[in-house]
């Protein structure tokens, strides 16, 4: 099991370099296993949830910038990254949301903001819904980066195919095995392929080799359509949360066209766009992404009744 924090490019200010050195690899014991997370920074707690086939590595350019402004907890969802989880674990979005709340309980957090990207954005919204239903007031704000949502058609077409028996076998024997395809699928996540960080392919491949990441991804897509139905119901009860939406205009994974529909579901919601950027703005346009996020974290949210 790795103990080192993935290398981060040395292009940050003095304060950011200090924050980078303070990044710790930690573990939280939860009912389904041990959740790995990276911890850094001071301020109001901010939990960061990665997307499908991602892990805490996804935030390597954000953690040093955010650390002076928030106490960051970048988790590896159970079954993803290097968290330790059983093979037959429930991988539905709601089950992952329950684990986020278990993580909050395990750390004893009394308040926190929640940032989720892609599949992690859907988990964040379901976490908010569970919190609202239980009158749990610890969650204060949502930051959603190109979150999976019911109004983007991309996942509705692809997920059932990959989750089927035939599609699953095809996926295991091609994408999961052929290293030459690593760059191909990663390229689709970027608006400009020249901006793919040099460590991305190897970094995202590590959990595939060391911790059954493809198996976890396949388990997730098997309940994708049912999860989207549950997510649509959940969004109807979280409109009172102060929310920041962040989206690249050339997103090929979750349609940018769905951003405005989702924005209208919240009463206090800002939409920040990154022109020409793809699905991973925190990698492709890290400086701009971090600046916008820090500005939001520093703002005072409006109080809206639930």
PDB file of C-alpha atoms in Angstrom:
ATOM      1  CA  UNK A   1       0.000   0.000   0.000  1.00  0.00           C
ATOM      2  CA  UNK A   2       1.569   3.324  -1.002  1.00  0.00           C
ATOM      3  CA  UNK A   3       2.439   5.863   1.656  1.00  0.00           C
ATOM      4  CA  UNK A   4       3.714   8.708  -0.466  1.00  0.00           C
ATOM      5  CA  UNK A   5       1.671  11.663  -1.659  1.00  0.00           C
ATOM      6  CA  UNK A   6       1.694  11.895  -5.491  1.00  0.00           C
ATOM      7  CA  UNK A   7       4.231  14.437  -6.723  1.00  0.00           C
ATOM      8  CA  UNK A   8       2.881  17.926  -7.330  1.00  0.00           C
ATOM      9  CA  UNK A   9       4.509  20.314  -9.771  1.00  0.00           C
ATOM     10  CA  UNK A  10       6.781  22.828  -8.066  1.00  0.00           C
ATOM     11  CA  UNK A  11       5.173  25.977  -9.405  1.00  0.00           C
ATOM     12  CA  UNK A  12       3.447  27.332  -6.327  1.00  0.00           C
ATOM     13  CA  UNK A  13       4.057  30.266  -4.010  1.00  0.00           C
ATOM     14  CA  UNK A  14       5.989  29.934  -0.738  1.00  0.00           C
ATOM     15  CA  UNK A  15       2.793  29.437   1.253  1.00  0.00           C
ATOM     16  CA  UNK A  16       1.599  26.784  -1.193  1.00  0.00           C
ATOM     17  CA  UNK A  17       4.905  24.936  -1.022  1.00  0.00           C
ATOM     18  CA  UNK A  18       4.607  24.912   2.763  1.00  0.00           C
ATOM     19  CA  UNK A  19       1.087  23.545   2.444  1.00  0.00           C
ATOM     20  CA  UNK A  20       2.286  20.836   0.046  1.00  0.00           C
ATOM     21  CA  UNK A  21       4.837  19.626   2.588  1.00  0.00           C
ATOM     22  CA  UNK A  22       2.084  19.392   5.195  1.00  0.00           C
ATOM     23  CA  UNK A  23      -0.118  17.058   3.121  1.00  0.00           C
ATOM     24  CA  UNK A  24      -0.611  13.858   5.092  1.00  0.00           C
ATOM     25  CA  UNK A  25      -1.861  10.444   4.041  1.00  0.00           C
ATOM     26  CA  UNK A  26      -4.442   9.305   6.603  1.00  0.00           C
ATOM     27  CA  UNK A  27      -6.968   6.514   7.139  1.00  0.00           C
ATOM     28  CA  UNK A  28     -10.471   6.419   8.620  1.00  0.00           C
ATOM     29  CA  UNK A  29     -12.100   3.188   9.792  1.00  0.00           C
ATOM     30  CA  UNK A  30     -15.660   2.944   8.455  1.00  0.00           C
ATOM     31  CA  UNK A  31     -18.210   0.085   8.581  1.00  0.00           C
ATOM     32  CA  UNK A  32     -17.286  -1.069   5.036  1.00  0.00           C
ATOM     33  CA  UNK A  33     -13.508  -0.848   5.414  1.00  0.00           C
ATOM     34  CA  UNK A  34     -10.703   1.684   5.664  1.00  0.00           C
ATOM     35  CA  UNK A  35     -11.015   4.961   3.778  1.00  0.00           C
ATOM     36  CA  UNK A  36      -7.779   6.591   2.639  1.00  0.00           C
ATOM     37  CA  UNK A  37      -7.640  10.374   2.476  1.00  0.00           C
ATOM     38  CA  UNK A  38      -5.169  13.219   2.155  1.00  0.00           C
ATOM     39  CA  UNK A  39      -5.310  15.903   4.829  1.00  0.00           C
ATOM     40  CA  UNK A  40      -3.923  19.429   4.592  1.00  0.00           C
ATOM     41  CA  UNK A  41      -4.589  23.021   5.570  1.00  0.00           C
ATOM     42  CA  UNK A  42      -6.426  25.119   8.127  1.00  0.00           C
ATOM     43  CA  UNK A  43      -9.860  26.736   8.232  1.00  0.00           C
ATOM     44  CA  UNK A  44     -13.390  25.454   7.725  1.00  0.00           C
ATOM     45  CA  UNK A  45     -13.256  21.766   6.727  1.00  0.00           C
ATOM     46  CA  UNK A  46     -13.648  21.024   3.012  1.00  0.00           C
ATOM     47  CA  UNK A  47     -14.223  17.443   1.874  1.00  0.00           C
ATOM     48  CA  UNK A  48     -13.212  16.741  -1.737  1.00  0.00           C
ATOM     49  CA  UNK A  49     -14.801  13.830  -3.623  1.00  0.00           C
ATOM     50  CA  UNK A  50     -13.199  12.624  -6.856  1.00  0.00           C
ATOM     51  CA  UNK A  51     -14.933  11.321  -9.963  1.00  0.00           C
ATOM     52  CA  UNK A  52     -15.328   7.863 -11.481  1.00  0.00           C
ATOM     53  CA  UNK A  53     -11.914   6.184 -11.931  1.00  0.00           C
ATOM     54  CA  UNK A  54     -10.310   9.057 -10.021  1.00  0.00           C
ATOM     55  CA  UNK A  55      -9.019   9.313  -6.456  1.00  0.00           C
ATOM     56  CA  UNK A  56      -7.379  11.894  -4.204  1.00  0.00           C
ATOM     57  CA  UNK A  57      -4.614  12.180  -6.813  1.00  0.00           C
ATOM     58  CA  UNK A  58      -7.093  14.277  -8.827  1.00  0.00           C
ATOM     59  CA  UNK A  59      -6.607  17.180  -6.402  1.00  0.00           C
ATOM     60  CA  UNK A  60      -2.797  17.318  -6.523  1.00  0.00           C
ATOM     61  CA  UNK A  61      -2.854  20.810  -8.075  1.00  0.00           C
ATOM     62  CA  UNK A  62      -5.616  22.095  -5.780  1.00  0.00           C
ATOM     63  CA  UNK A  63      -4.591  20.955  -2.303  1.00  0.00           C
ATOM     64  CA  UNK A  64      -1.514  23.216  -2.024  1.00  0.00           C
ATOM     65  CA  UNK A  65      -3.527  26.228  -3.209  1.00  0.00           C
ATOM     66  CA  UNK A  66      -6.533  25.501  -0.981  1.00  0.00           C
ATOM     67  CA  UNK A  67      -4.635  24.585   2.181  1.00  0.00           C
ATOM     68  CA  UNK A  68      -4.111  28.193   3.382  1.00  0.00           C
ATOM     69  CA  UNK A  69      -7.889  28.744   3.078  1.00  0.00           C
ATOM     70  CA  UNK A  70      -9.534  25.495   4.227  1.00  0.00           C
ATOM     71  CA  UNK A  71      -8.807  22.307   6.110  1.00  0.00           C
ATOM     72  CA  UNK A  72      -8.940  19.848   3.220  1.00  0.00           C
ATOM     73  CA  UNK A  73      -9.889  16.185   3.324  1.00  0.00           C
ATOM     74  CA  UNK A  74      -9.437  14.603  -0.135  1.00  0.00           C
ATOM     75  CA  UNK A  75     -10.944  11.137   0.146  1.00  0.00           C
ATOM     76  CA  UNK A  76     -10.552   7.962  -1.880  1.00  0.00           C
ATOM     77  CA  UNK A  77     -14.108   6.625  -2.099  1.00  0.00           C
ATOM     78  CA  UNK A  78     -14.456   3.084  -0.807  1.00  0.00           C
ATOM     79  CA  UNK A  79     -13.311   0.761  -3.597  1.00  0.00           C
ATOM     80  CA  UNK A  80     -11.481   3.584  -5.409  1.00  0.00           C
ATOM     81  CA  UNK A  81      -7.937   4.844  -5.153  1.00  0.00           C
ATOM     82  CA  UNK A  82      -6.245   2.975  -2.331  1.00  0.00           C
ATOM     83  CA  UNK A  83      -9.116   2.660   0.136  1.00  0.00           C
ATOM     84  CA  UNK A  84      -9.647  -0.869   1.408  1.00  0.00           C
ATOM     85  CA  UNK A  85     -13.135  -2.262   0.796  1.00  0.00           C
ATOM     86  CA  UNK A  86     -14.861  -5.627   0.219  1.00  0.00           C
ATOM     87  CA  UNK A  87     -15.333  -6.816  -3.367  1.00  0.00           C
ATOM     88  CA  UNK A  88     -19.149  -7.116  -3.141  1.00  0.00           C
ATOM     89  CA  UNK A  89     -19.744  -3.760  -1.465  1.00  0.00           C
ATOM     90  CA  UNK A  90     -22.812  -1.686  -2.382  1.00  0.00           C
ATOM     91  CA  UNK A  91     -21.492   0.813  -4.968  1.00  0.00           C
ATOM     92  CA  UNK A  92     -24.656   2.841  -5.536  1.00  0.00           C
ATOM     93  CA  UNK A  93     -24.378   6.610  -5.324  1.00  0.00           C
ATOM     94  CA  UNK A  94     -26.534   6.669  -2.196  1.00  0.00           C
ATOM     95  CA  UNK A  95     -24.294   4.104  -0.484  1.00  0.00           C
ATOM     96  CA  UNK A  96     -21.260   6.276  -1.268  1.00  0.00           C
ATOM     97  CA  UNK A  97     -23.109   9.308   0.131  1.00  0.00           C
ATOM     98  CA  UNK A  98     -23.785   7.398   3.352  1.00  0.00           C
ATOM     99  CA  UNK A  99     -20.046   6.737   3.612  1.00  0.00           C
ATOM    100  CA  UNK A 100     -19.296  10.437   3.302  1.00  0.00           C
ATOM    101  CA  UNK A 101     -21.505  11.038   6.341  1.00  0.00           C
ATOM    102  CA  UNK A 102     -19.796   8.150   8.141  1.00  0.00           C
ATOM    103  CA  UNK A 103     -16.484   9.821   7.357  1.00  0.00           C
ATOM    104  CA  UNK A 104     -17.767  13.110   8.811  1.00  0.00           C
ATOM    105  CA  UNK A 105     -18.830  11.244  11.950  1.00  0.00           C
ATOM    106  CA  UNK A 106     -15.503   9.399  12.203  1.00  0.00           C
ATOM    107  CA  UNK A 107     -13.573  12.686  12.113  1.00  0.00           C
ATOM    108  CA  UNK A 108     -15.981  14.426  14.465  1.00  0.00           C
ATOM    109  CA  UNK A 109     -16.540  17.395  12.136  1.00  0.00           C
ATOM    110  CA  UNK A 110     -19.103  19.904  13.385  1.00  0.00           C
ATOM    111  CA  UNK A 111     -19.334  21.787  10.074  1.00  0.00           C
ATOM    112  CA  UNK A 112     -17.936  21.377   6.568  1.00  0.00           C
ATOM    113  CA  UNK A 113     -18.229  22.321   2.917  1.00  0.00           C
ATOM    114  CA  UNK A 114     -18.440  19.589   0.297  1.00  0.00           C
ATOM    115  CA  UNK A 115     -16.790  19.573  -3.137  1.00  0.00           C
ATOM    116  CA  UNK A 116     -17.559  16.829  -5.630  1.00  0.00           C
ATOM    117  CA  UNK A 117     -16.603  16.362  -9.261  1.00  0.00           C
ATOM    118  CA  UNK A 118     -18.382  14.255 -11.896  1.00  0.00           C
ATOM    119  CA  UNK A 119     -19.605  11.049 -10.152  1.00  0.00           C
ATOM    120  CA  UNK A 120     -18.355  12.640  -6.931  1.00  0.00           C
ATOM    121  CA  UNK A 121     -20.616  15.613  -7.611  1.00  0.00           C
ATOM    122  CA  UNK A 122     -23.626  13.294  -7.686  1.00  0.00           C
ATOM    123  CA  UNK A 123     -22.451  11.761  -4.403  1.00  0.00           C
ATOM    124  CA  UNK A 124     -22.141  15.259  -2.931  1.00  0.00           C
ATOM    125  CA  UNK A 125     -25.725  16.119  -3.906  1.00  0.00           C
ATOM    126  CA  UNK A 126     -27.026  12.875  -2.426  1.00  0.00           C
ATOM    127  CA  UNK A 127     -25.043  13.586   0.749  1.00  0.00           C
ATOM    128  CA  UNK A 128     -26.767  16.963   0.920  1.00  0.00           C
ATOM    129  CA  UNK A 129     -30.157  15.289   0.455  1.00  0.00           C
ATOM    130  CA  UNK A 130     -29.487  12.805   3.261  1.00  0.00           C
ATOM    131  CA  UNK A 131     -28.365  15.670   5.485  1.00  0.00           C
ATOM    132  CA  UNK A 132     -31.503  17.676   4.692  1.00  0.00           C
ATOM    133  CA  UNK A 133     -33.775  14.704   5.322  1.00  0.00           C
ATOM    134  CA  UNK A 134     -32.098  14.035   8.689  1.00  0.00           C
ATOM    135  CA  UNK A 135     -31.974  17.713   9.669  1.00  0.00           C
ATOM    136  CA  UNK A 136     -28.202  17.411   9.907  1.00  0.00           C
ATOM    137  CA  UNK A 137     -26.950  21.005   9.718  1.00  0.00           C
ATOM    138  CA  UNK A 138     -23.218  20.294   9.538  1.00  0.00           C
ATOM    139  CA  UNK A 139     -23.024  20.621   5.738  1.00  0.00           C
ATOM    140  CA  UNK A 140     -22.864  24.319   4.863  1.00  0.00           C
ATOM    141  CA  UNK A 141     -22.056  24.692   1.140  1.00  0.00           C
ATOM    142  CA  UNK A 142     -21.791  22.624  -2.034  1.00  0.00           C
ATOM    143  CA  UNK A 143     -19.181  22.973  -4.776  1.00  0.00           C
ATOM    144  CA  UNK A 144     -20.080  20.864  -7.802  1.00  0.00           C
ATOM    145  CA  UNK A 145     -17.581  20.456 -10.644  1.00  0.00           C
ATOM    146  CA  UNK A 146     -19.300  19.149 -13.794  1.00  0.00           C
ATOM    147  CA  UNK A 147     -21.438  16.868 -11.624  1.00  0.00           C
ATOM    148  CA  UNK A 148     -23.217  13.845 -13.041  1.00  0.00           C
ATOM    149  CA  UNK A 149     -26.878  14.838 -13.246  1.00  0.00           C
ATOM    150  CA  UNK A 150     -30.157  13.627 -14.779  1.00  0.00           C
ATOM    151  CA  UNK A 151     -30.092  16.250 -17.569  1.00  0.00           C
ATOM    152  CA  UNK A 152     -26.860  15.087 -19.215  1.00  0.00           C
ATOM    153  CA  UNK A 153     -27.505  12.256 -21.663  1.00  0.00           C
ATOM    154  CA  UNK A 154     -23.912  11.020 -21.927  1.00  0.00           C
ATOM    155  CA  UNK A 155     -23.986   8.606 -18.978  1.00  0.00           C
ATOM    156  CA  UNK A 156     -27.456   7.340 -19.806  1.00  0.00           C
ATOM    157  CA  UNK A 157     -26.158   5.995 -23.110  1.00  0.00           C
ATOM    158  CA  UNK A 158     -22.780   4.593 -22.097  1.00  0.00           C
ATOM    159  CA  UNK A 159     -23.261   3.265 -18.553  1.00  0.00           C
ATOM    160  CA  UNK A 160     -25.858   0.556 -19.372  1.00  0.00           C
ATOM    161  CA  UNK A 161     -23.549  -0.799 -22.085  1.00  0.00           C
ATOM    162  CA  UNK A 162     -20.485  -0.993 -19.831  1.00  0.00           C
ATOM    163  CA  UNK A 163     -22.566  -2.387 -16.979  1.00  0.00           C
ATOM    164  CA  UNK A 164     -24.029  -5.225 -19.064  1.00  0.00           C
ATOM    165  CA  UNK A 165     -22.468  -8.687 -19.055  1.00  0.00           C
ATOM    166  CA  UNK A 166     -21.226  -8.368 -22.640  1.00  0.00           C
ATOM    167  CA  UNK A 167     -20.097  -4.772 -22.226  1.00  0.00           C
ATOM    168  CA  UNK A 168     -18.343  -5.600 -18.970  1.00  0.00           C
ATOM    169  CA  UNK A 169     -16.395  -8.449 -20.564  1.00  0.00           C
ATOM    170  CA  UNK A 170     -15.461  -6.272 -23.543  1.00  0.00           C
ATOM    171  CA  UNK A 171     -14.335  -3.481 -21.224  1.00  0.00           C
ATOM    172  CA  UNK A 172     -12.195  -5.819 -19.092  1.00  0.00           C
ATOM    173  CA  UNK A 173     -10.475  -7.268 -22.135  1.00  0.00           C
ATOM    174  CA  UNK A 174      -9.767  -3.973 -23.899  1.00  0.00           C
ATOM    175  CA  UNK A 175      -9.656  -0.746 -21.877  1.00  0.00           C
ATOM    176  CA  UNK A 176      -8.659  -2.511 -18.660  1.00  0.00           C
ATOM    177  CA  UNK A 177      -5.801  -4.376 -20.343  1.00  0.00           C
ATOM    178  CA  UNK A 178      -4.485  -2.255 -23.213  1.00  0.00           C
ATOM    179  CA  UNK A 179      -2.160   0.375 -21.818  1.00  0.00           C
ATOM    180  CA  UNK A 180      -2.192   2.121 -25.199  1.00  0.00           C
ATOM    181  CA  UNK A 181      -5.817   3.158 -24.512  1.00  0.00           C
ATOM    182  CA  UNK A 182      -4.957   5.004 -21.294  1.00  0.00           C
ATOM    183  CA  UNK A 183      -4.094   8.180 -23.162  1.00  0.00           C
ATOM    184  CA  UNK A 184      -7.128   7.819 -25.453  1.00  0.00           C
ATOM    185  CA  UNK A 185      -9.721   7.896 -22.657  1.00  0.00           C
ATOM    186  CA  UNK A 186      -7.800  10.542 -20.722  1.00  0.00           C
ATOM    187  CA  UNK A 187      -7.636  12.741 -23.840  1.00  0.00           C
ATOM    188  CA  UNK A 188     -11.435  12.803 -23.942  1.00  0.00           C
ATOM    189  CA  UNK A 189     -11.422  14.399 -20.496  1.00  0.00           C
ATOM    190  CA  UNK A 190      -9.500  17.455 -21.767  1.00  0.00           C
ATOM    191  CA  UNK A 191     -10.497  20.244 -24.096  1.00  0.00           C
ATOM    192  CA  UNK A 192      -6.855  20.668 -25.126  1.00  0.00           C
ATOM    193  CA  UNK A 193      -4.768  17.500 -25.166  1.00  0.00           C
ATOM    194  CA  UNK A 194      -1.539  19.469 -24.878  1.00  0.00           C
ATOM    195  CA  UNK A 195      -2.558  20.420 -21.325  1.00  0.00           C
ATOM    196  CA  UNK A 196      -2.667  16.877 -19.972  1.00  0.00           C
ATOM    197  CA  UNK A 197      -0.191  16.886 -17.054  1.00  0.00           C
ATOM    198  CA  UNK A 198       2.760  14.532 -17.654  1.00  0.00           C
ATOM    199  CA  UNK A 199       1.996  12.509 -14.514  1.00  0.00           C
ATOM    200  CA  UNK A 200      -1.703  11.920 -15.286  1.00  0.00           C
ATOM    201  CA  UNK A 201      -1.631   8.637 -17.217  1.00  0.00           C
ATOM    202  CA  UNK A 202       0.649   6.854 -14.746  1.00  0.00           C
ATOM    203  CA  UNK A 203      -1.111   8.409 -11.762  1.00  0.00           C
ATOM    204  CA  UNK A 204      -4.579   7.279 -12.776  1.00  0.00           C
ATOM    205  CA  UNK A 205      -3.310   3.834 -13.733  1.00  0.00           C
ATOM    206  CA  UNK A 206      -1.904   3.021 -10.276  1.00  0.00           C
ATOM    207  CA  UNK A 207      -5.182   2.037  -8.557  1.00  0.00           C
ATOM    208  CA  UNK A 208      -6.069  -0.092 -11.600  1.00  0.00           C
ATOM    209  CA  UNK A 209      -2.881  -2.107 -11.089  1.00  0.00           C
ATOM    210  CA  UNK A 210      -2.807  -2.064  -7.292  1.00  0.00           C
ATOM    211  CA  UNK A 211      -6.408  -1.926  -6.059  1.00  0.00           C
ATOM    212  CA  UNK A 212      -9.074  -3.247  -8.493  1.00  0.00           C
ATOM    213  CA  UNK A 213     -10.174   0.217  -9.632  1.00  0.00           C
ATOM    214  CA  UNK A 214     -11.773  -1.076 -12.845  1.00  0.00           C
ATOM    215  CA  UNK A 215     -13.850  -3.580 -10.865  1.00  0.00           C
ATOM    216  CA  UNK A 216     -15.101  -0.742  -8.676  1.00  0.00           C
ATOM    217  CA  UNK A 217     -15.972   1.354 -11.735  1.00  0.00           C
ATOM    218  CA  UNK A 218     -17.941  -1.495 -13.266  1.00  0.00           C
ATOM    219  CA  UNK A 219     -19.879  -2.011 -10.051  1.00  0.00           C
ATOM    220  CA  UNK A 220     -20.842   1.671 -10.092  1.00  0.00           C
ATOM    221  CA  UNK A 221     -22.238   1.716 -13.639  1.00  0.00           C
ATOM    222  CA  UNK A 222     -24.463  -1.309 -12.992  1.00  0.00           C
ATOM    223  CA  UNK A 223     -26.829   0.858 -10.945  1.00  0.00           C
ATOM    224  CA  UNK A 224     -26.282   4.050 -12.954  1.00  0.00           C
ATOM    225  CA  UNK A 225     -29.797   4.548 -14.329  1.00  0.00           C
ATOM    226  CA  UNK A 226     -31.481   3.811 -10.998  1.00  0.00           C
ATOM    227  CA  UNK A 227     -29.006   6.146  -9.326  1.00  0.00           C
ATOM    228  CA  UNK A 228     -29.902   8.966 -11.729  1.00  0.00           C
ATOM    229  CA  UNK A 229     -33.583   8.547 -10.843  1.00  0.00           C
ATOM    230  CA  UNK A 230     -32.699   8.723  -7.149  1.00  0.00           C
ATOM    231  CA  UNK A 231     -30.483  11.732  -7.806  1.00  0.00           C
ATOM    232  CA  UNK A 232     -33.307  13.642  -9.508  1.00  0.00           C
ATOM    233  CA  UNK A 233     -35.495  13.114  -6.456  1.00  0.00           C
ATOM    234  CA  UNK A 234     -32.627  14.204  -4.196  1.00  0.00           C
ATOM    235  CA  UNK A 235     -31.980  17.443  -6.099  1.00  0.00           C
ATOM    236  CA  UNK A 236     -35.560  18.500  -5.403  1.00  0.00           C
ATOM    237  CA  UNK A 237     -34.817  18.779  -1.665  1.00  0.00           C
ATOM    238  CA  UNK A 238     -31.401  20.494  -1.675  1.00  0.00           C
ATOM    239  CA  UNK A 239     -32.216  23.809  -3.358  1.00  0.00           C
ATOM    240  CA  UNK A 240     -31.570  25.746  -0.145  1.00  0.00           C
ATOM    241  CA  UNK A 241     -27.831  24.970  -0.074  1.00  0.00           C
ATOM    242  CA  UNK A 242     -25.493  27.730  -1.185  1.00  0.00           C
ATOM    243  CA  UNK A 243     -23.877  26.185  -4.253  1.00  0.00           C
ATOM    244  CA  UNK A 244     -21.042  26.844  -6.680  1.00  0.00           C
ATOM    245  CA  UNK A 245     -21.151  25.118 -10.071  1.00  0.00           C
ATOM    246  CA  UNK A 246     -17.887  24.887 -12.038  1.00  0.00           C
ATOM    247  CA  UNK A 247     -17.838  23.604 -15.630  1.00  0.00           C
ATOM    248  CA  UNK A 248     -15.626  23.420 -18.690  1.00  0.00           C
ATOM    249  CA  UNK A 249     -17.409  24.425 -21.894  1.00  0.00           C
ATOM    250  CA  UNK A 250     -15.817  21.520 -23.848  1.00  0.00           C
ATOM    251  CA  UNK A 251     -16.841  18.809 -21.399  1.00  0.00           C
ATOM    252  CA  UNK A 252     -17.340  15.506 -23.264  1.00  0.00           C
ATOM    253  CA  UNK A 253     -18.214  13.471 -20.164  1.00  0.00           C
ATOM    254  CA  UNK A 254     -21.028  15.495 -18.547  1.00  0.00           C
ATOM    255  CA  UNK A 255     -22.741  17.865 -20.943  1.00  0.00           C
ATOM    256  CA  UNK A 256     -22.117  21.550 -20.316  1.00  0.00           C
ATOM    257  CA  UNK A 257     -25.631  22.134 -21.680  1.00  0.00           C
ATOM    258  CA  UNK A 258     -27.027  20.591 -18.485  1.00  0.00           C
ATOM    259  CA  UNK A 259     -25.342  23.237 -16.307  1.00  0.00           C
ATOM    260  CA  UNK A 260     -28.056  25.855 -16.594  1.00  0.00           C
ATOM    261  CA  UNK A 261     -30.856  23.381 -15.891  1.00  0.00           C
ATOM    262  CA  UNK A 262     -29.045  22.243 -12.755  1.00  0.00           C
ATOM    263  CA  UNK A 263     -28.273  25.816 -11.689  1.00  0.00           C
ATOM    264  CA  UNK A 264     -31.962  26.663 -11.708  1.00  0.00           C
ATOM    265  CA  UNK A 265     -32.621  23.959  -9.100  1.00  0.00           C
ATOM    266  CA  UNK A 266     -30.774  26.014  -6.462  1.00  0.00           C
ATOM    267  CA  UNK A 267     -31.888  29.320  -4.960  1.00  0.00           C
ATOM    268  CA  UNK A 268     -28.356  30.619  -4.302  1.00  0.00           C
ATOM    269  CA  UNK A 269     -26.109  29.258  -7.025  1.00  0.00           C
ATOM    270  CA  UNK A 270     -23.182  30.666  -8.980  1.00  0.00           C
ATOM    271  CA  UNK A 271     -21.999  29.133 -12.255  1.00  0.00           C
ATOM    272  CA  UNK A 272     -18.321  29.551 -13.132  1.00  0.00           C
ATOM    273  CA  UNK A 273     -17.322  28.392 -16.618  1.00  0.00           C
ATOM    274  CA  UNK A 274     -13.931  27.632 -18.118  1.00  0.00           C
ATOM    275  CA  UNK A 275     -13.903  28.368 -21.833  1.00  0.00           C
ATOM    276  CA  UNK A 276     -12.425  25.634 -24.008  1.00  0.00           C
ATOM    277  CA  UNK A 277     -11.731  23.408 -21.000  1.00  0.00           C
ATOM    278  CA  UNK A 278     -12.872  19.810 -20.666  1.00  0.00           C
ATOM    279  CA  UNK A 279     -14.118  17.638 -17.817  1.00  0.00           C
ATOM    280  CA  UNK A 280     -11.164  18.164 -15.446  1.00  0.00           C
ATOM    281  CA  UNK A 281     -10.718  21.937 -14.971  1.00  0.00           C
ATOM    282  CA  UNK A 282      -8.745  21.358 -11.759  1.00  0.00           C
ATOM    283  CA  UNK A 283      -6.049  19.789 -13.959  1.00  0.00           C
ATOM    284  CA  UNK A 284      -6.450  21.548 -17.305  1.00  0.00           C
ATOM    285  CA  UNK A 285      -6.918  25.065 -15.911  1.00  0.00           C
ATOM    286  CA  UNK A 286      -5.687  24.592 -12.344  1.00  0.00           C
ATOM    287  CA  UNK A 287      -4.722  28.193 -11.617  1.00  0.00           C
ATOM    288  CA  UNK A 288      -8.037  29.616 -12.828  1.00  0.00           C
ATOM    289  CA  UNK A 289      -9.973  26.843 -11.076  1.00  0.00           C
ATOM    290  CA  UNK A 290      -8.194  27.391  -7.755  1.00  0.00           C
ATOM    291  CA  UNK A 291      -8.638  31.150  -7.919  1.00  0.00           C
ATOM    292  CA  UNK A 292     -12.393  30.872  -8.477  1.00  0.00           C
ATOM    293  CA  UNK A 293     -12.790  28.259  -5.765  1.00  0.00           C
ATOM    294  CA  UNK A 294     -10.805  30.229  -3.180  1.00  0.00           C
ATOM    295  CA  UNK A 295     -12.870  33.337  -3.940  1.00  0.00           C
ATOM    296  CA  UNK A 296     -16.035  31.359  -3.258  1.00  0.00           C
ATOM    297  CA  UNK A 297     -14.695  29.823  -0.050  1.00  0.00           C
ATOM    298  CA  UNK A 298     -13.824  33.292   1.212  1.00  0.00           C
ATOM    299  CA  UNK A 299     -17.342  34.632   0.559  1.00  0.00           C
ATOM    300  CA  UNK A 300     -20.179  34.694   3.077  1.00  0.00           C
ATOM    301  CA  UNK A 301     -23.059  32.473   1.942  1.00  0.00           C
ATOM    302  CA  UNK A 302     -26.618  33.773   2.010  1.00  0.00           C
ATOM    303  CA  UNK A 303     -28.840  32.132   4.616  1.00  0.00           C
ATOM    304  CA  UNK A 304     -31.768  30.507   2.863  1.00  0.00           C
ATOM    305  CA  UNK A 305     -34.469  28.607   4.713  1.00  0.00           C
ATOM    306  CA  UNK A 306     -34.829  24.932   3.823  1.00  0.00           C
TER     307      UNK A 306
END
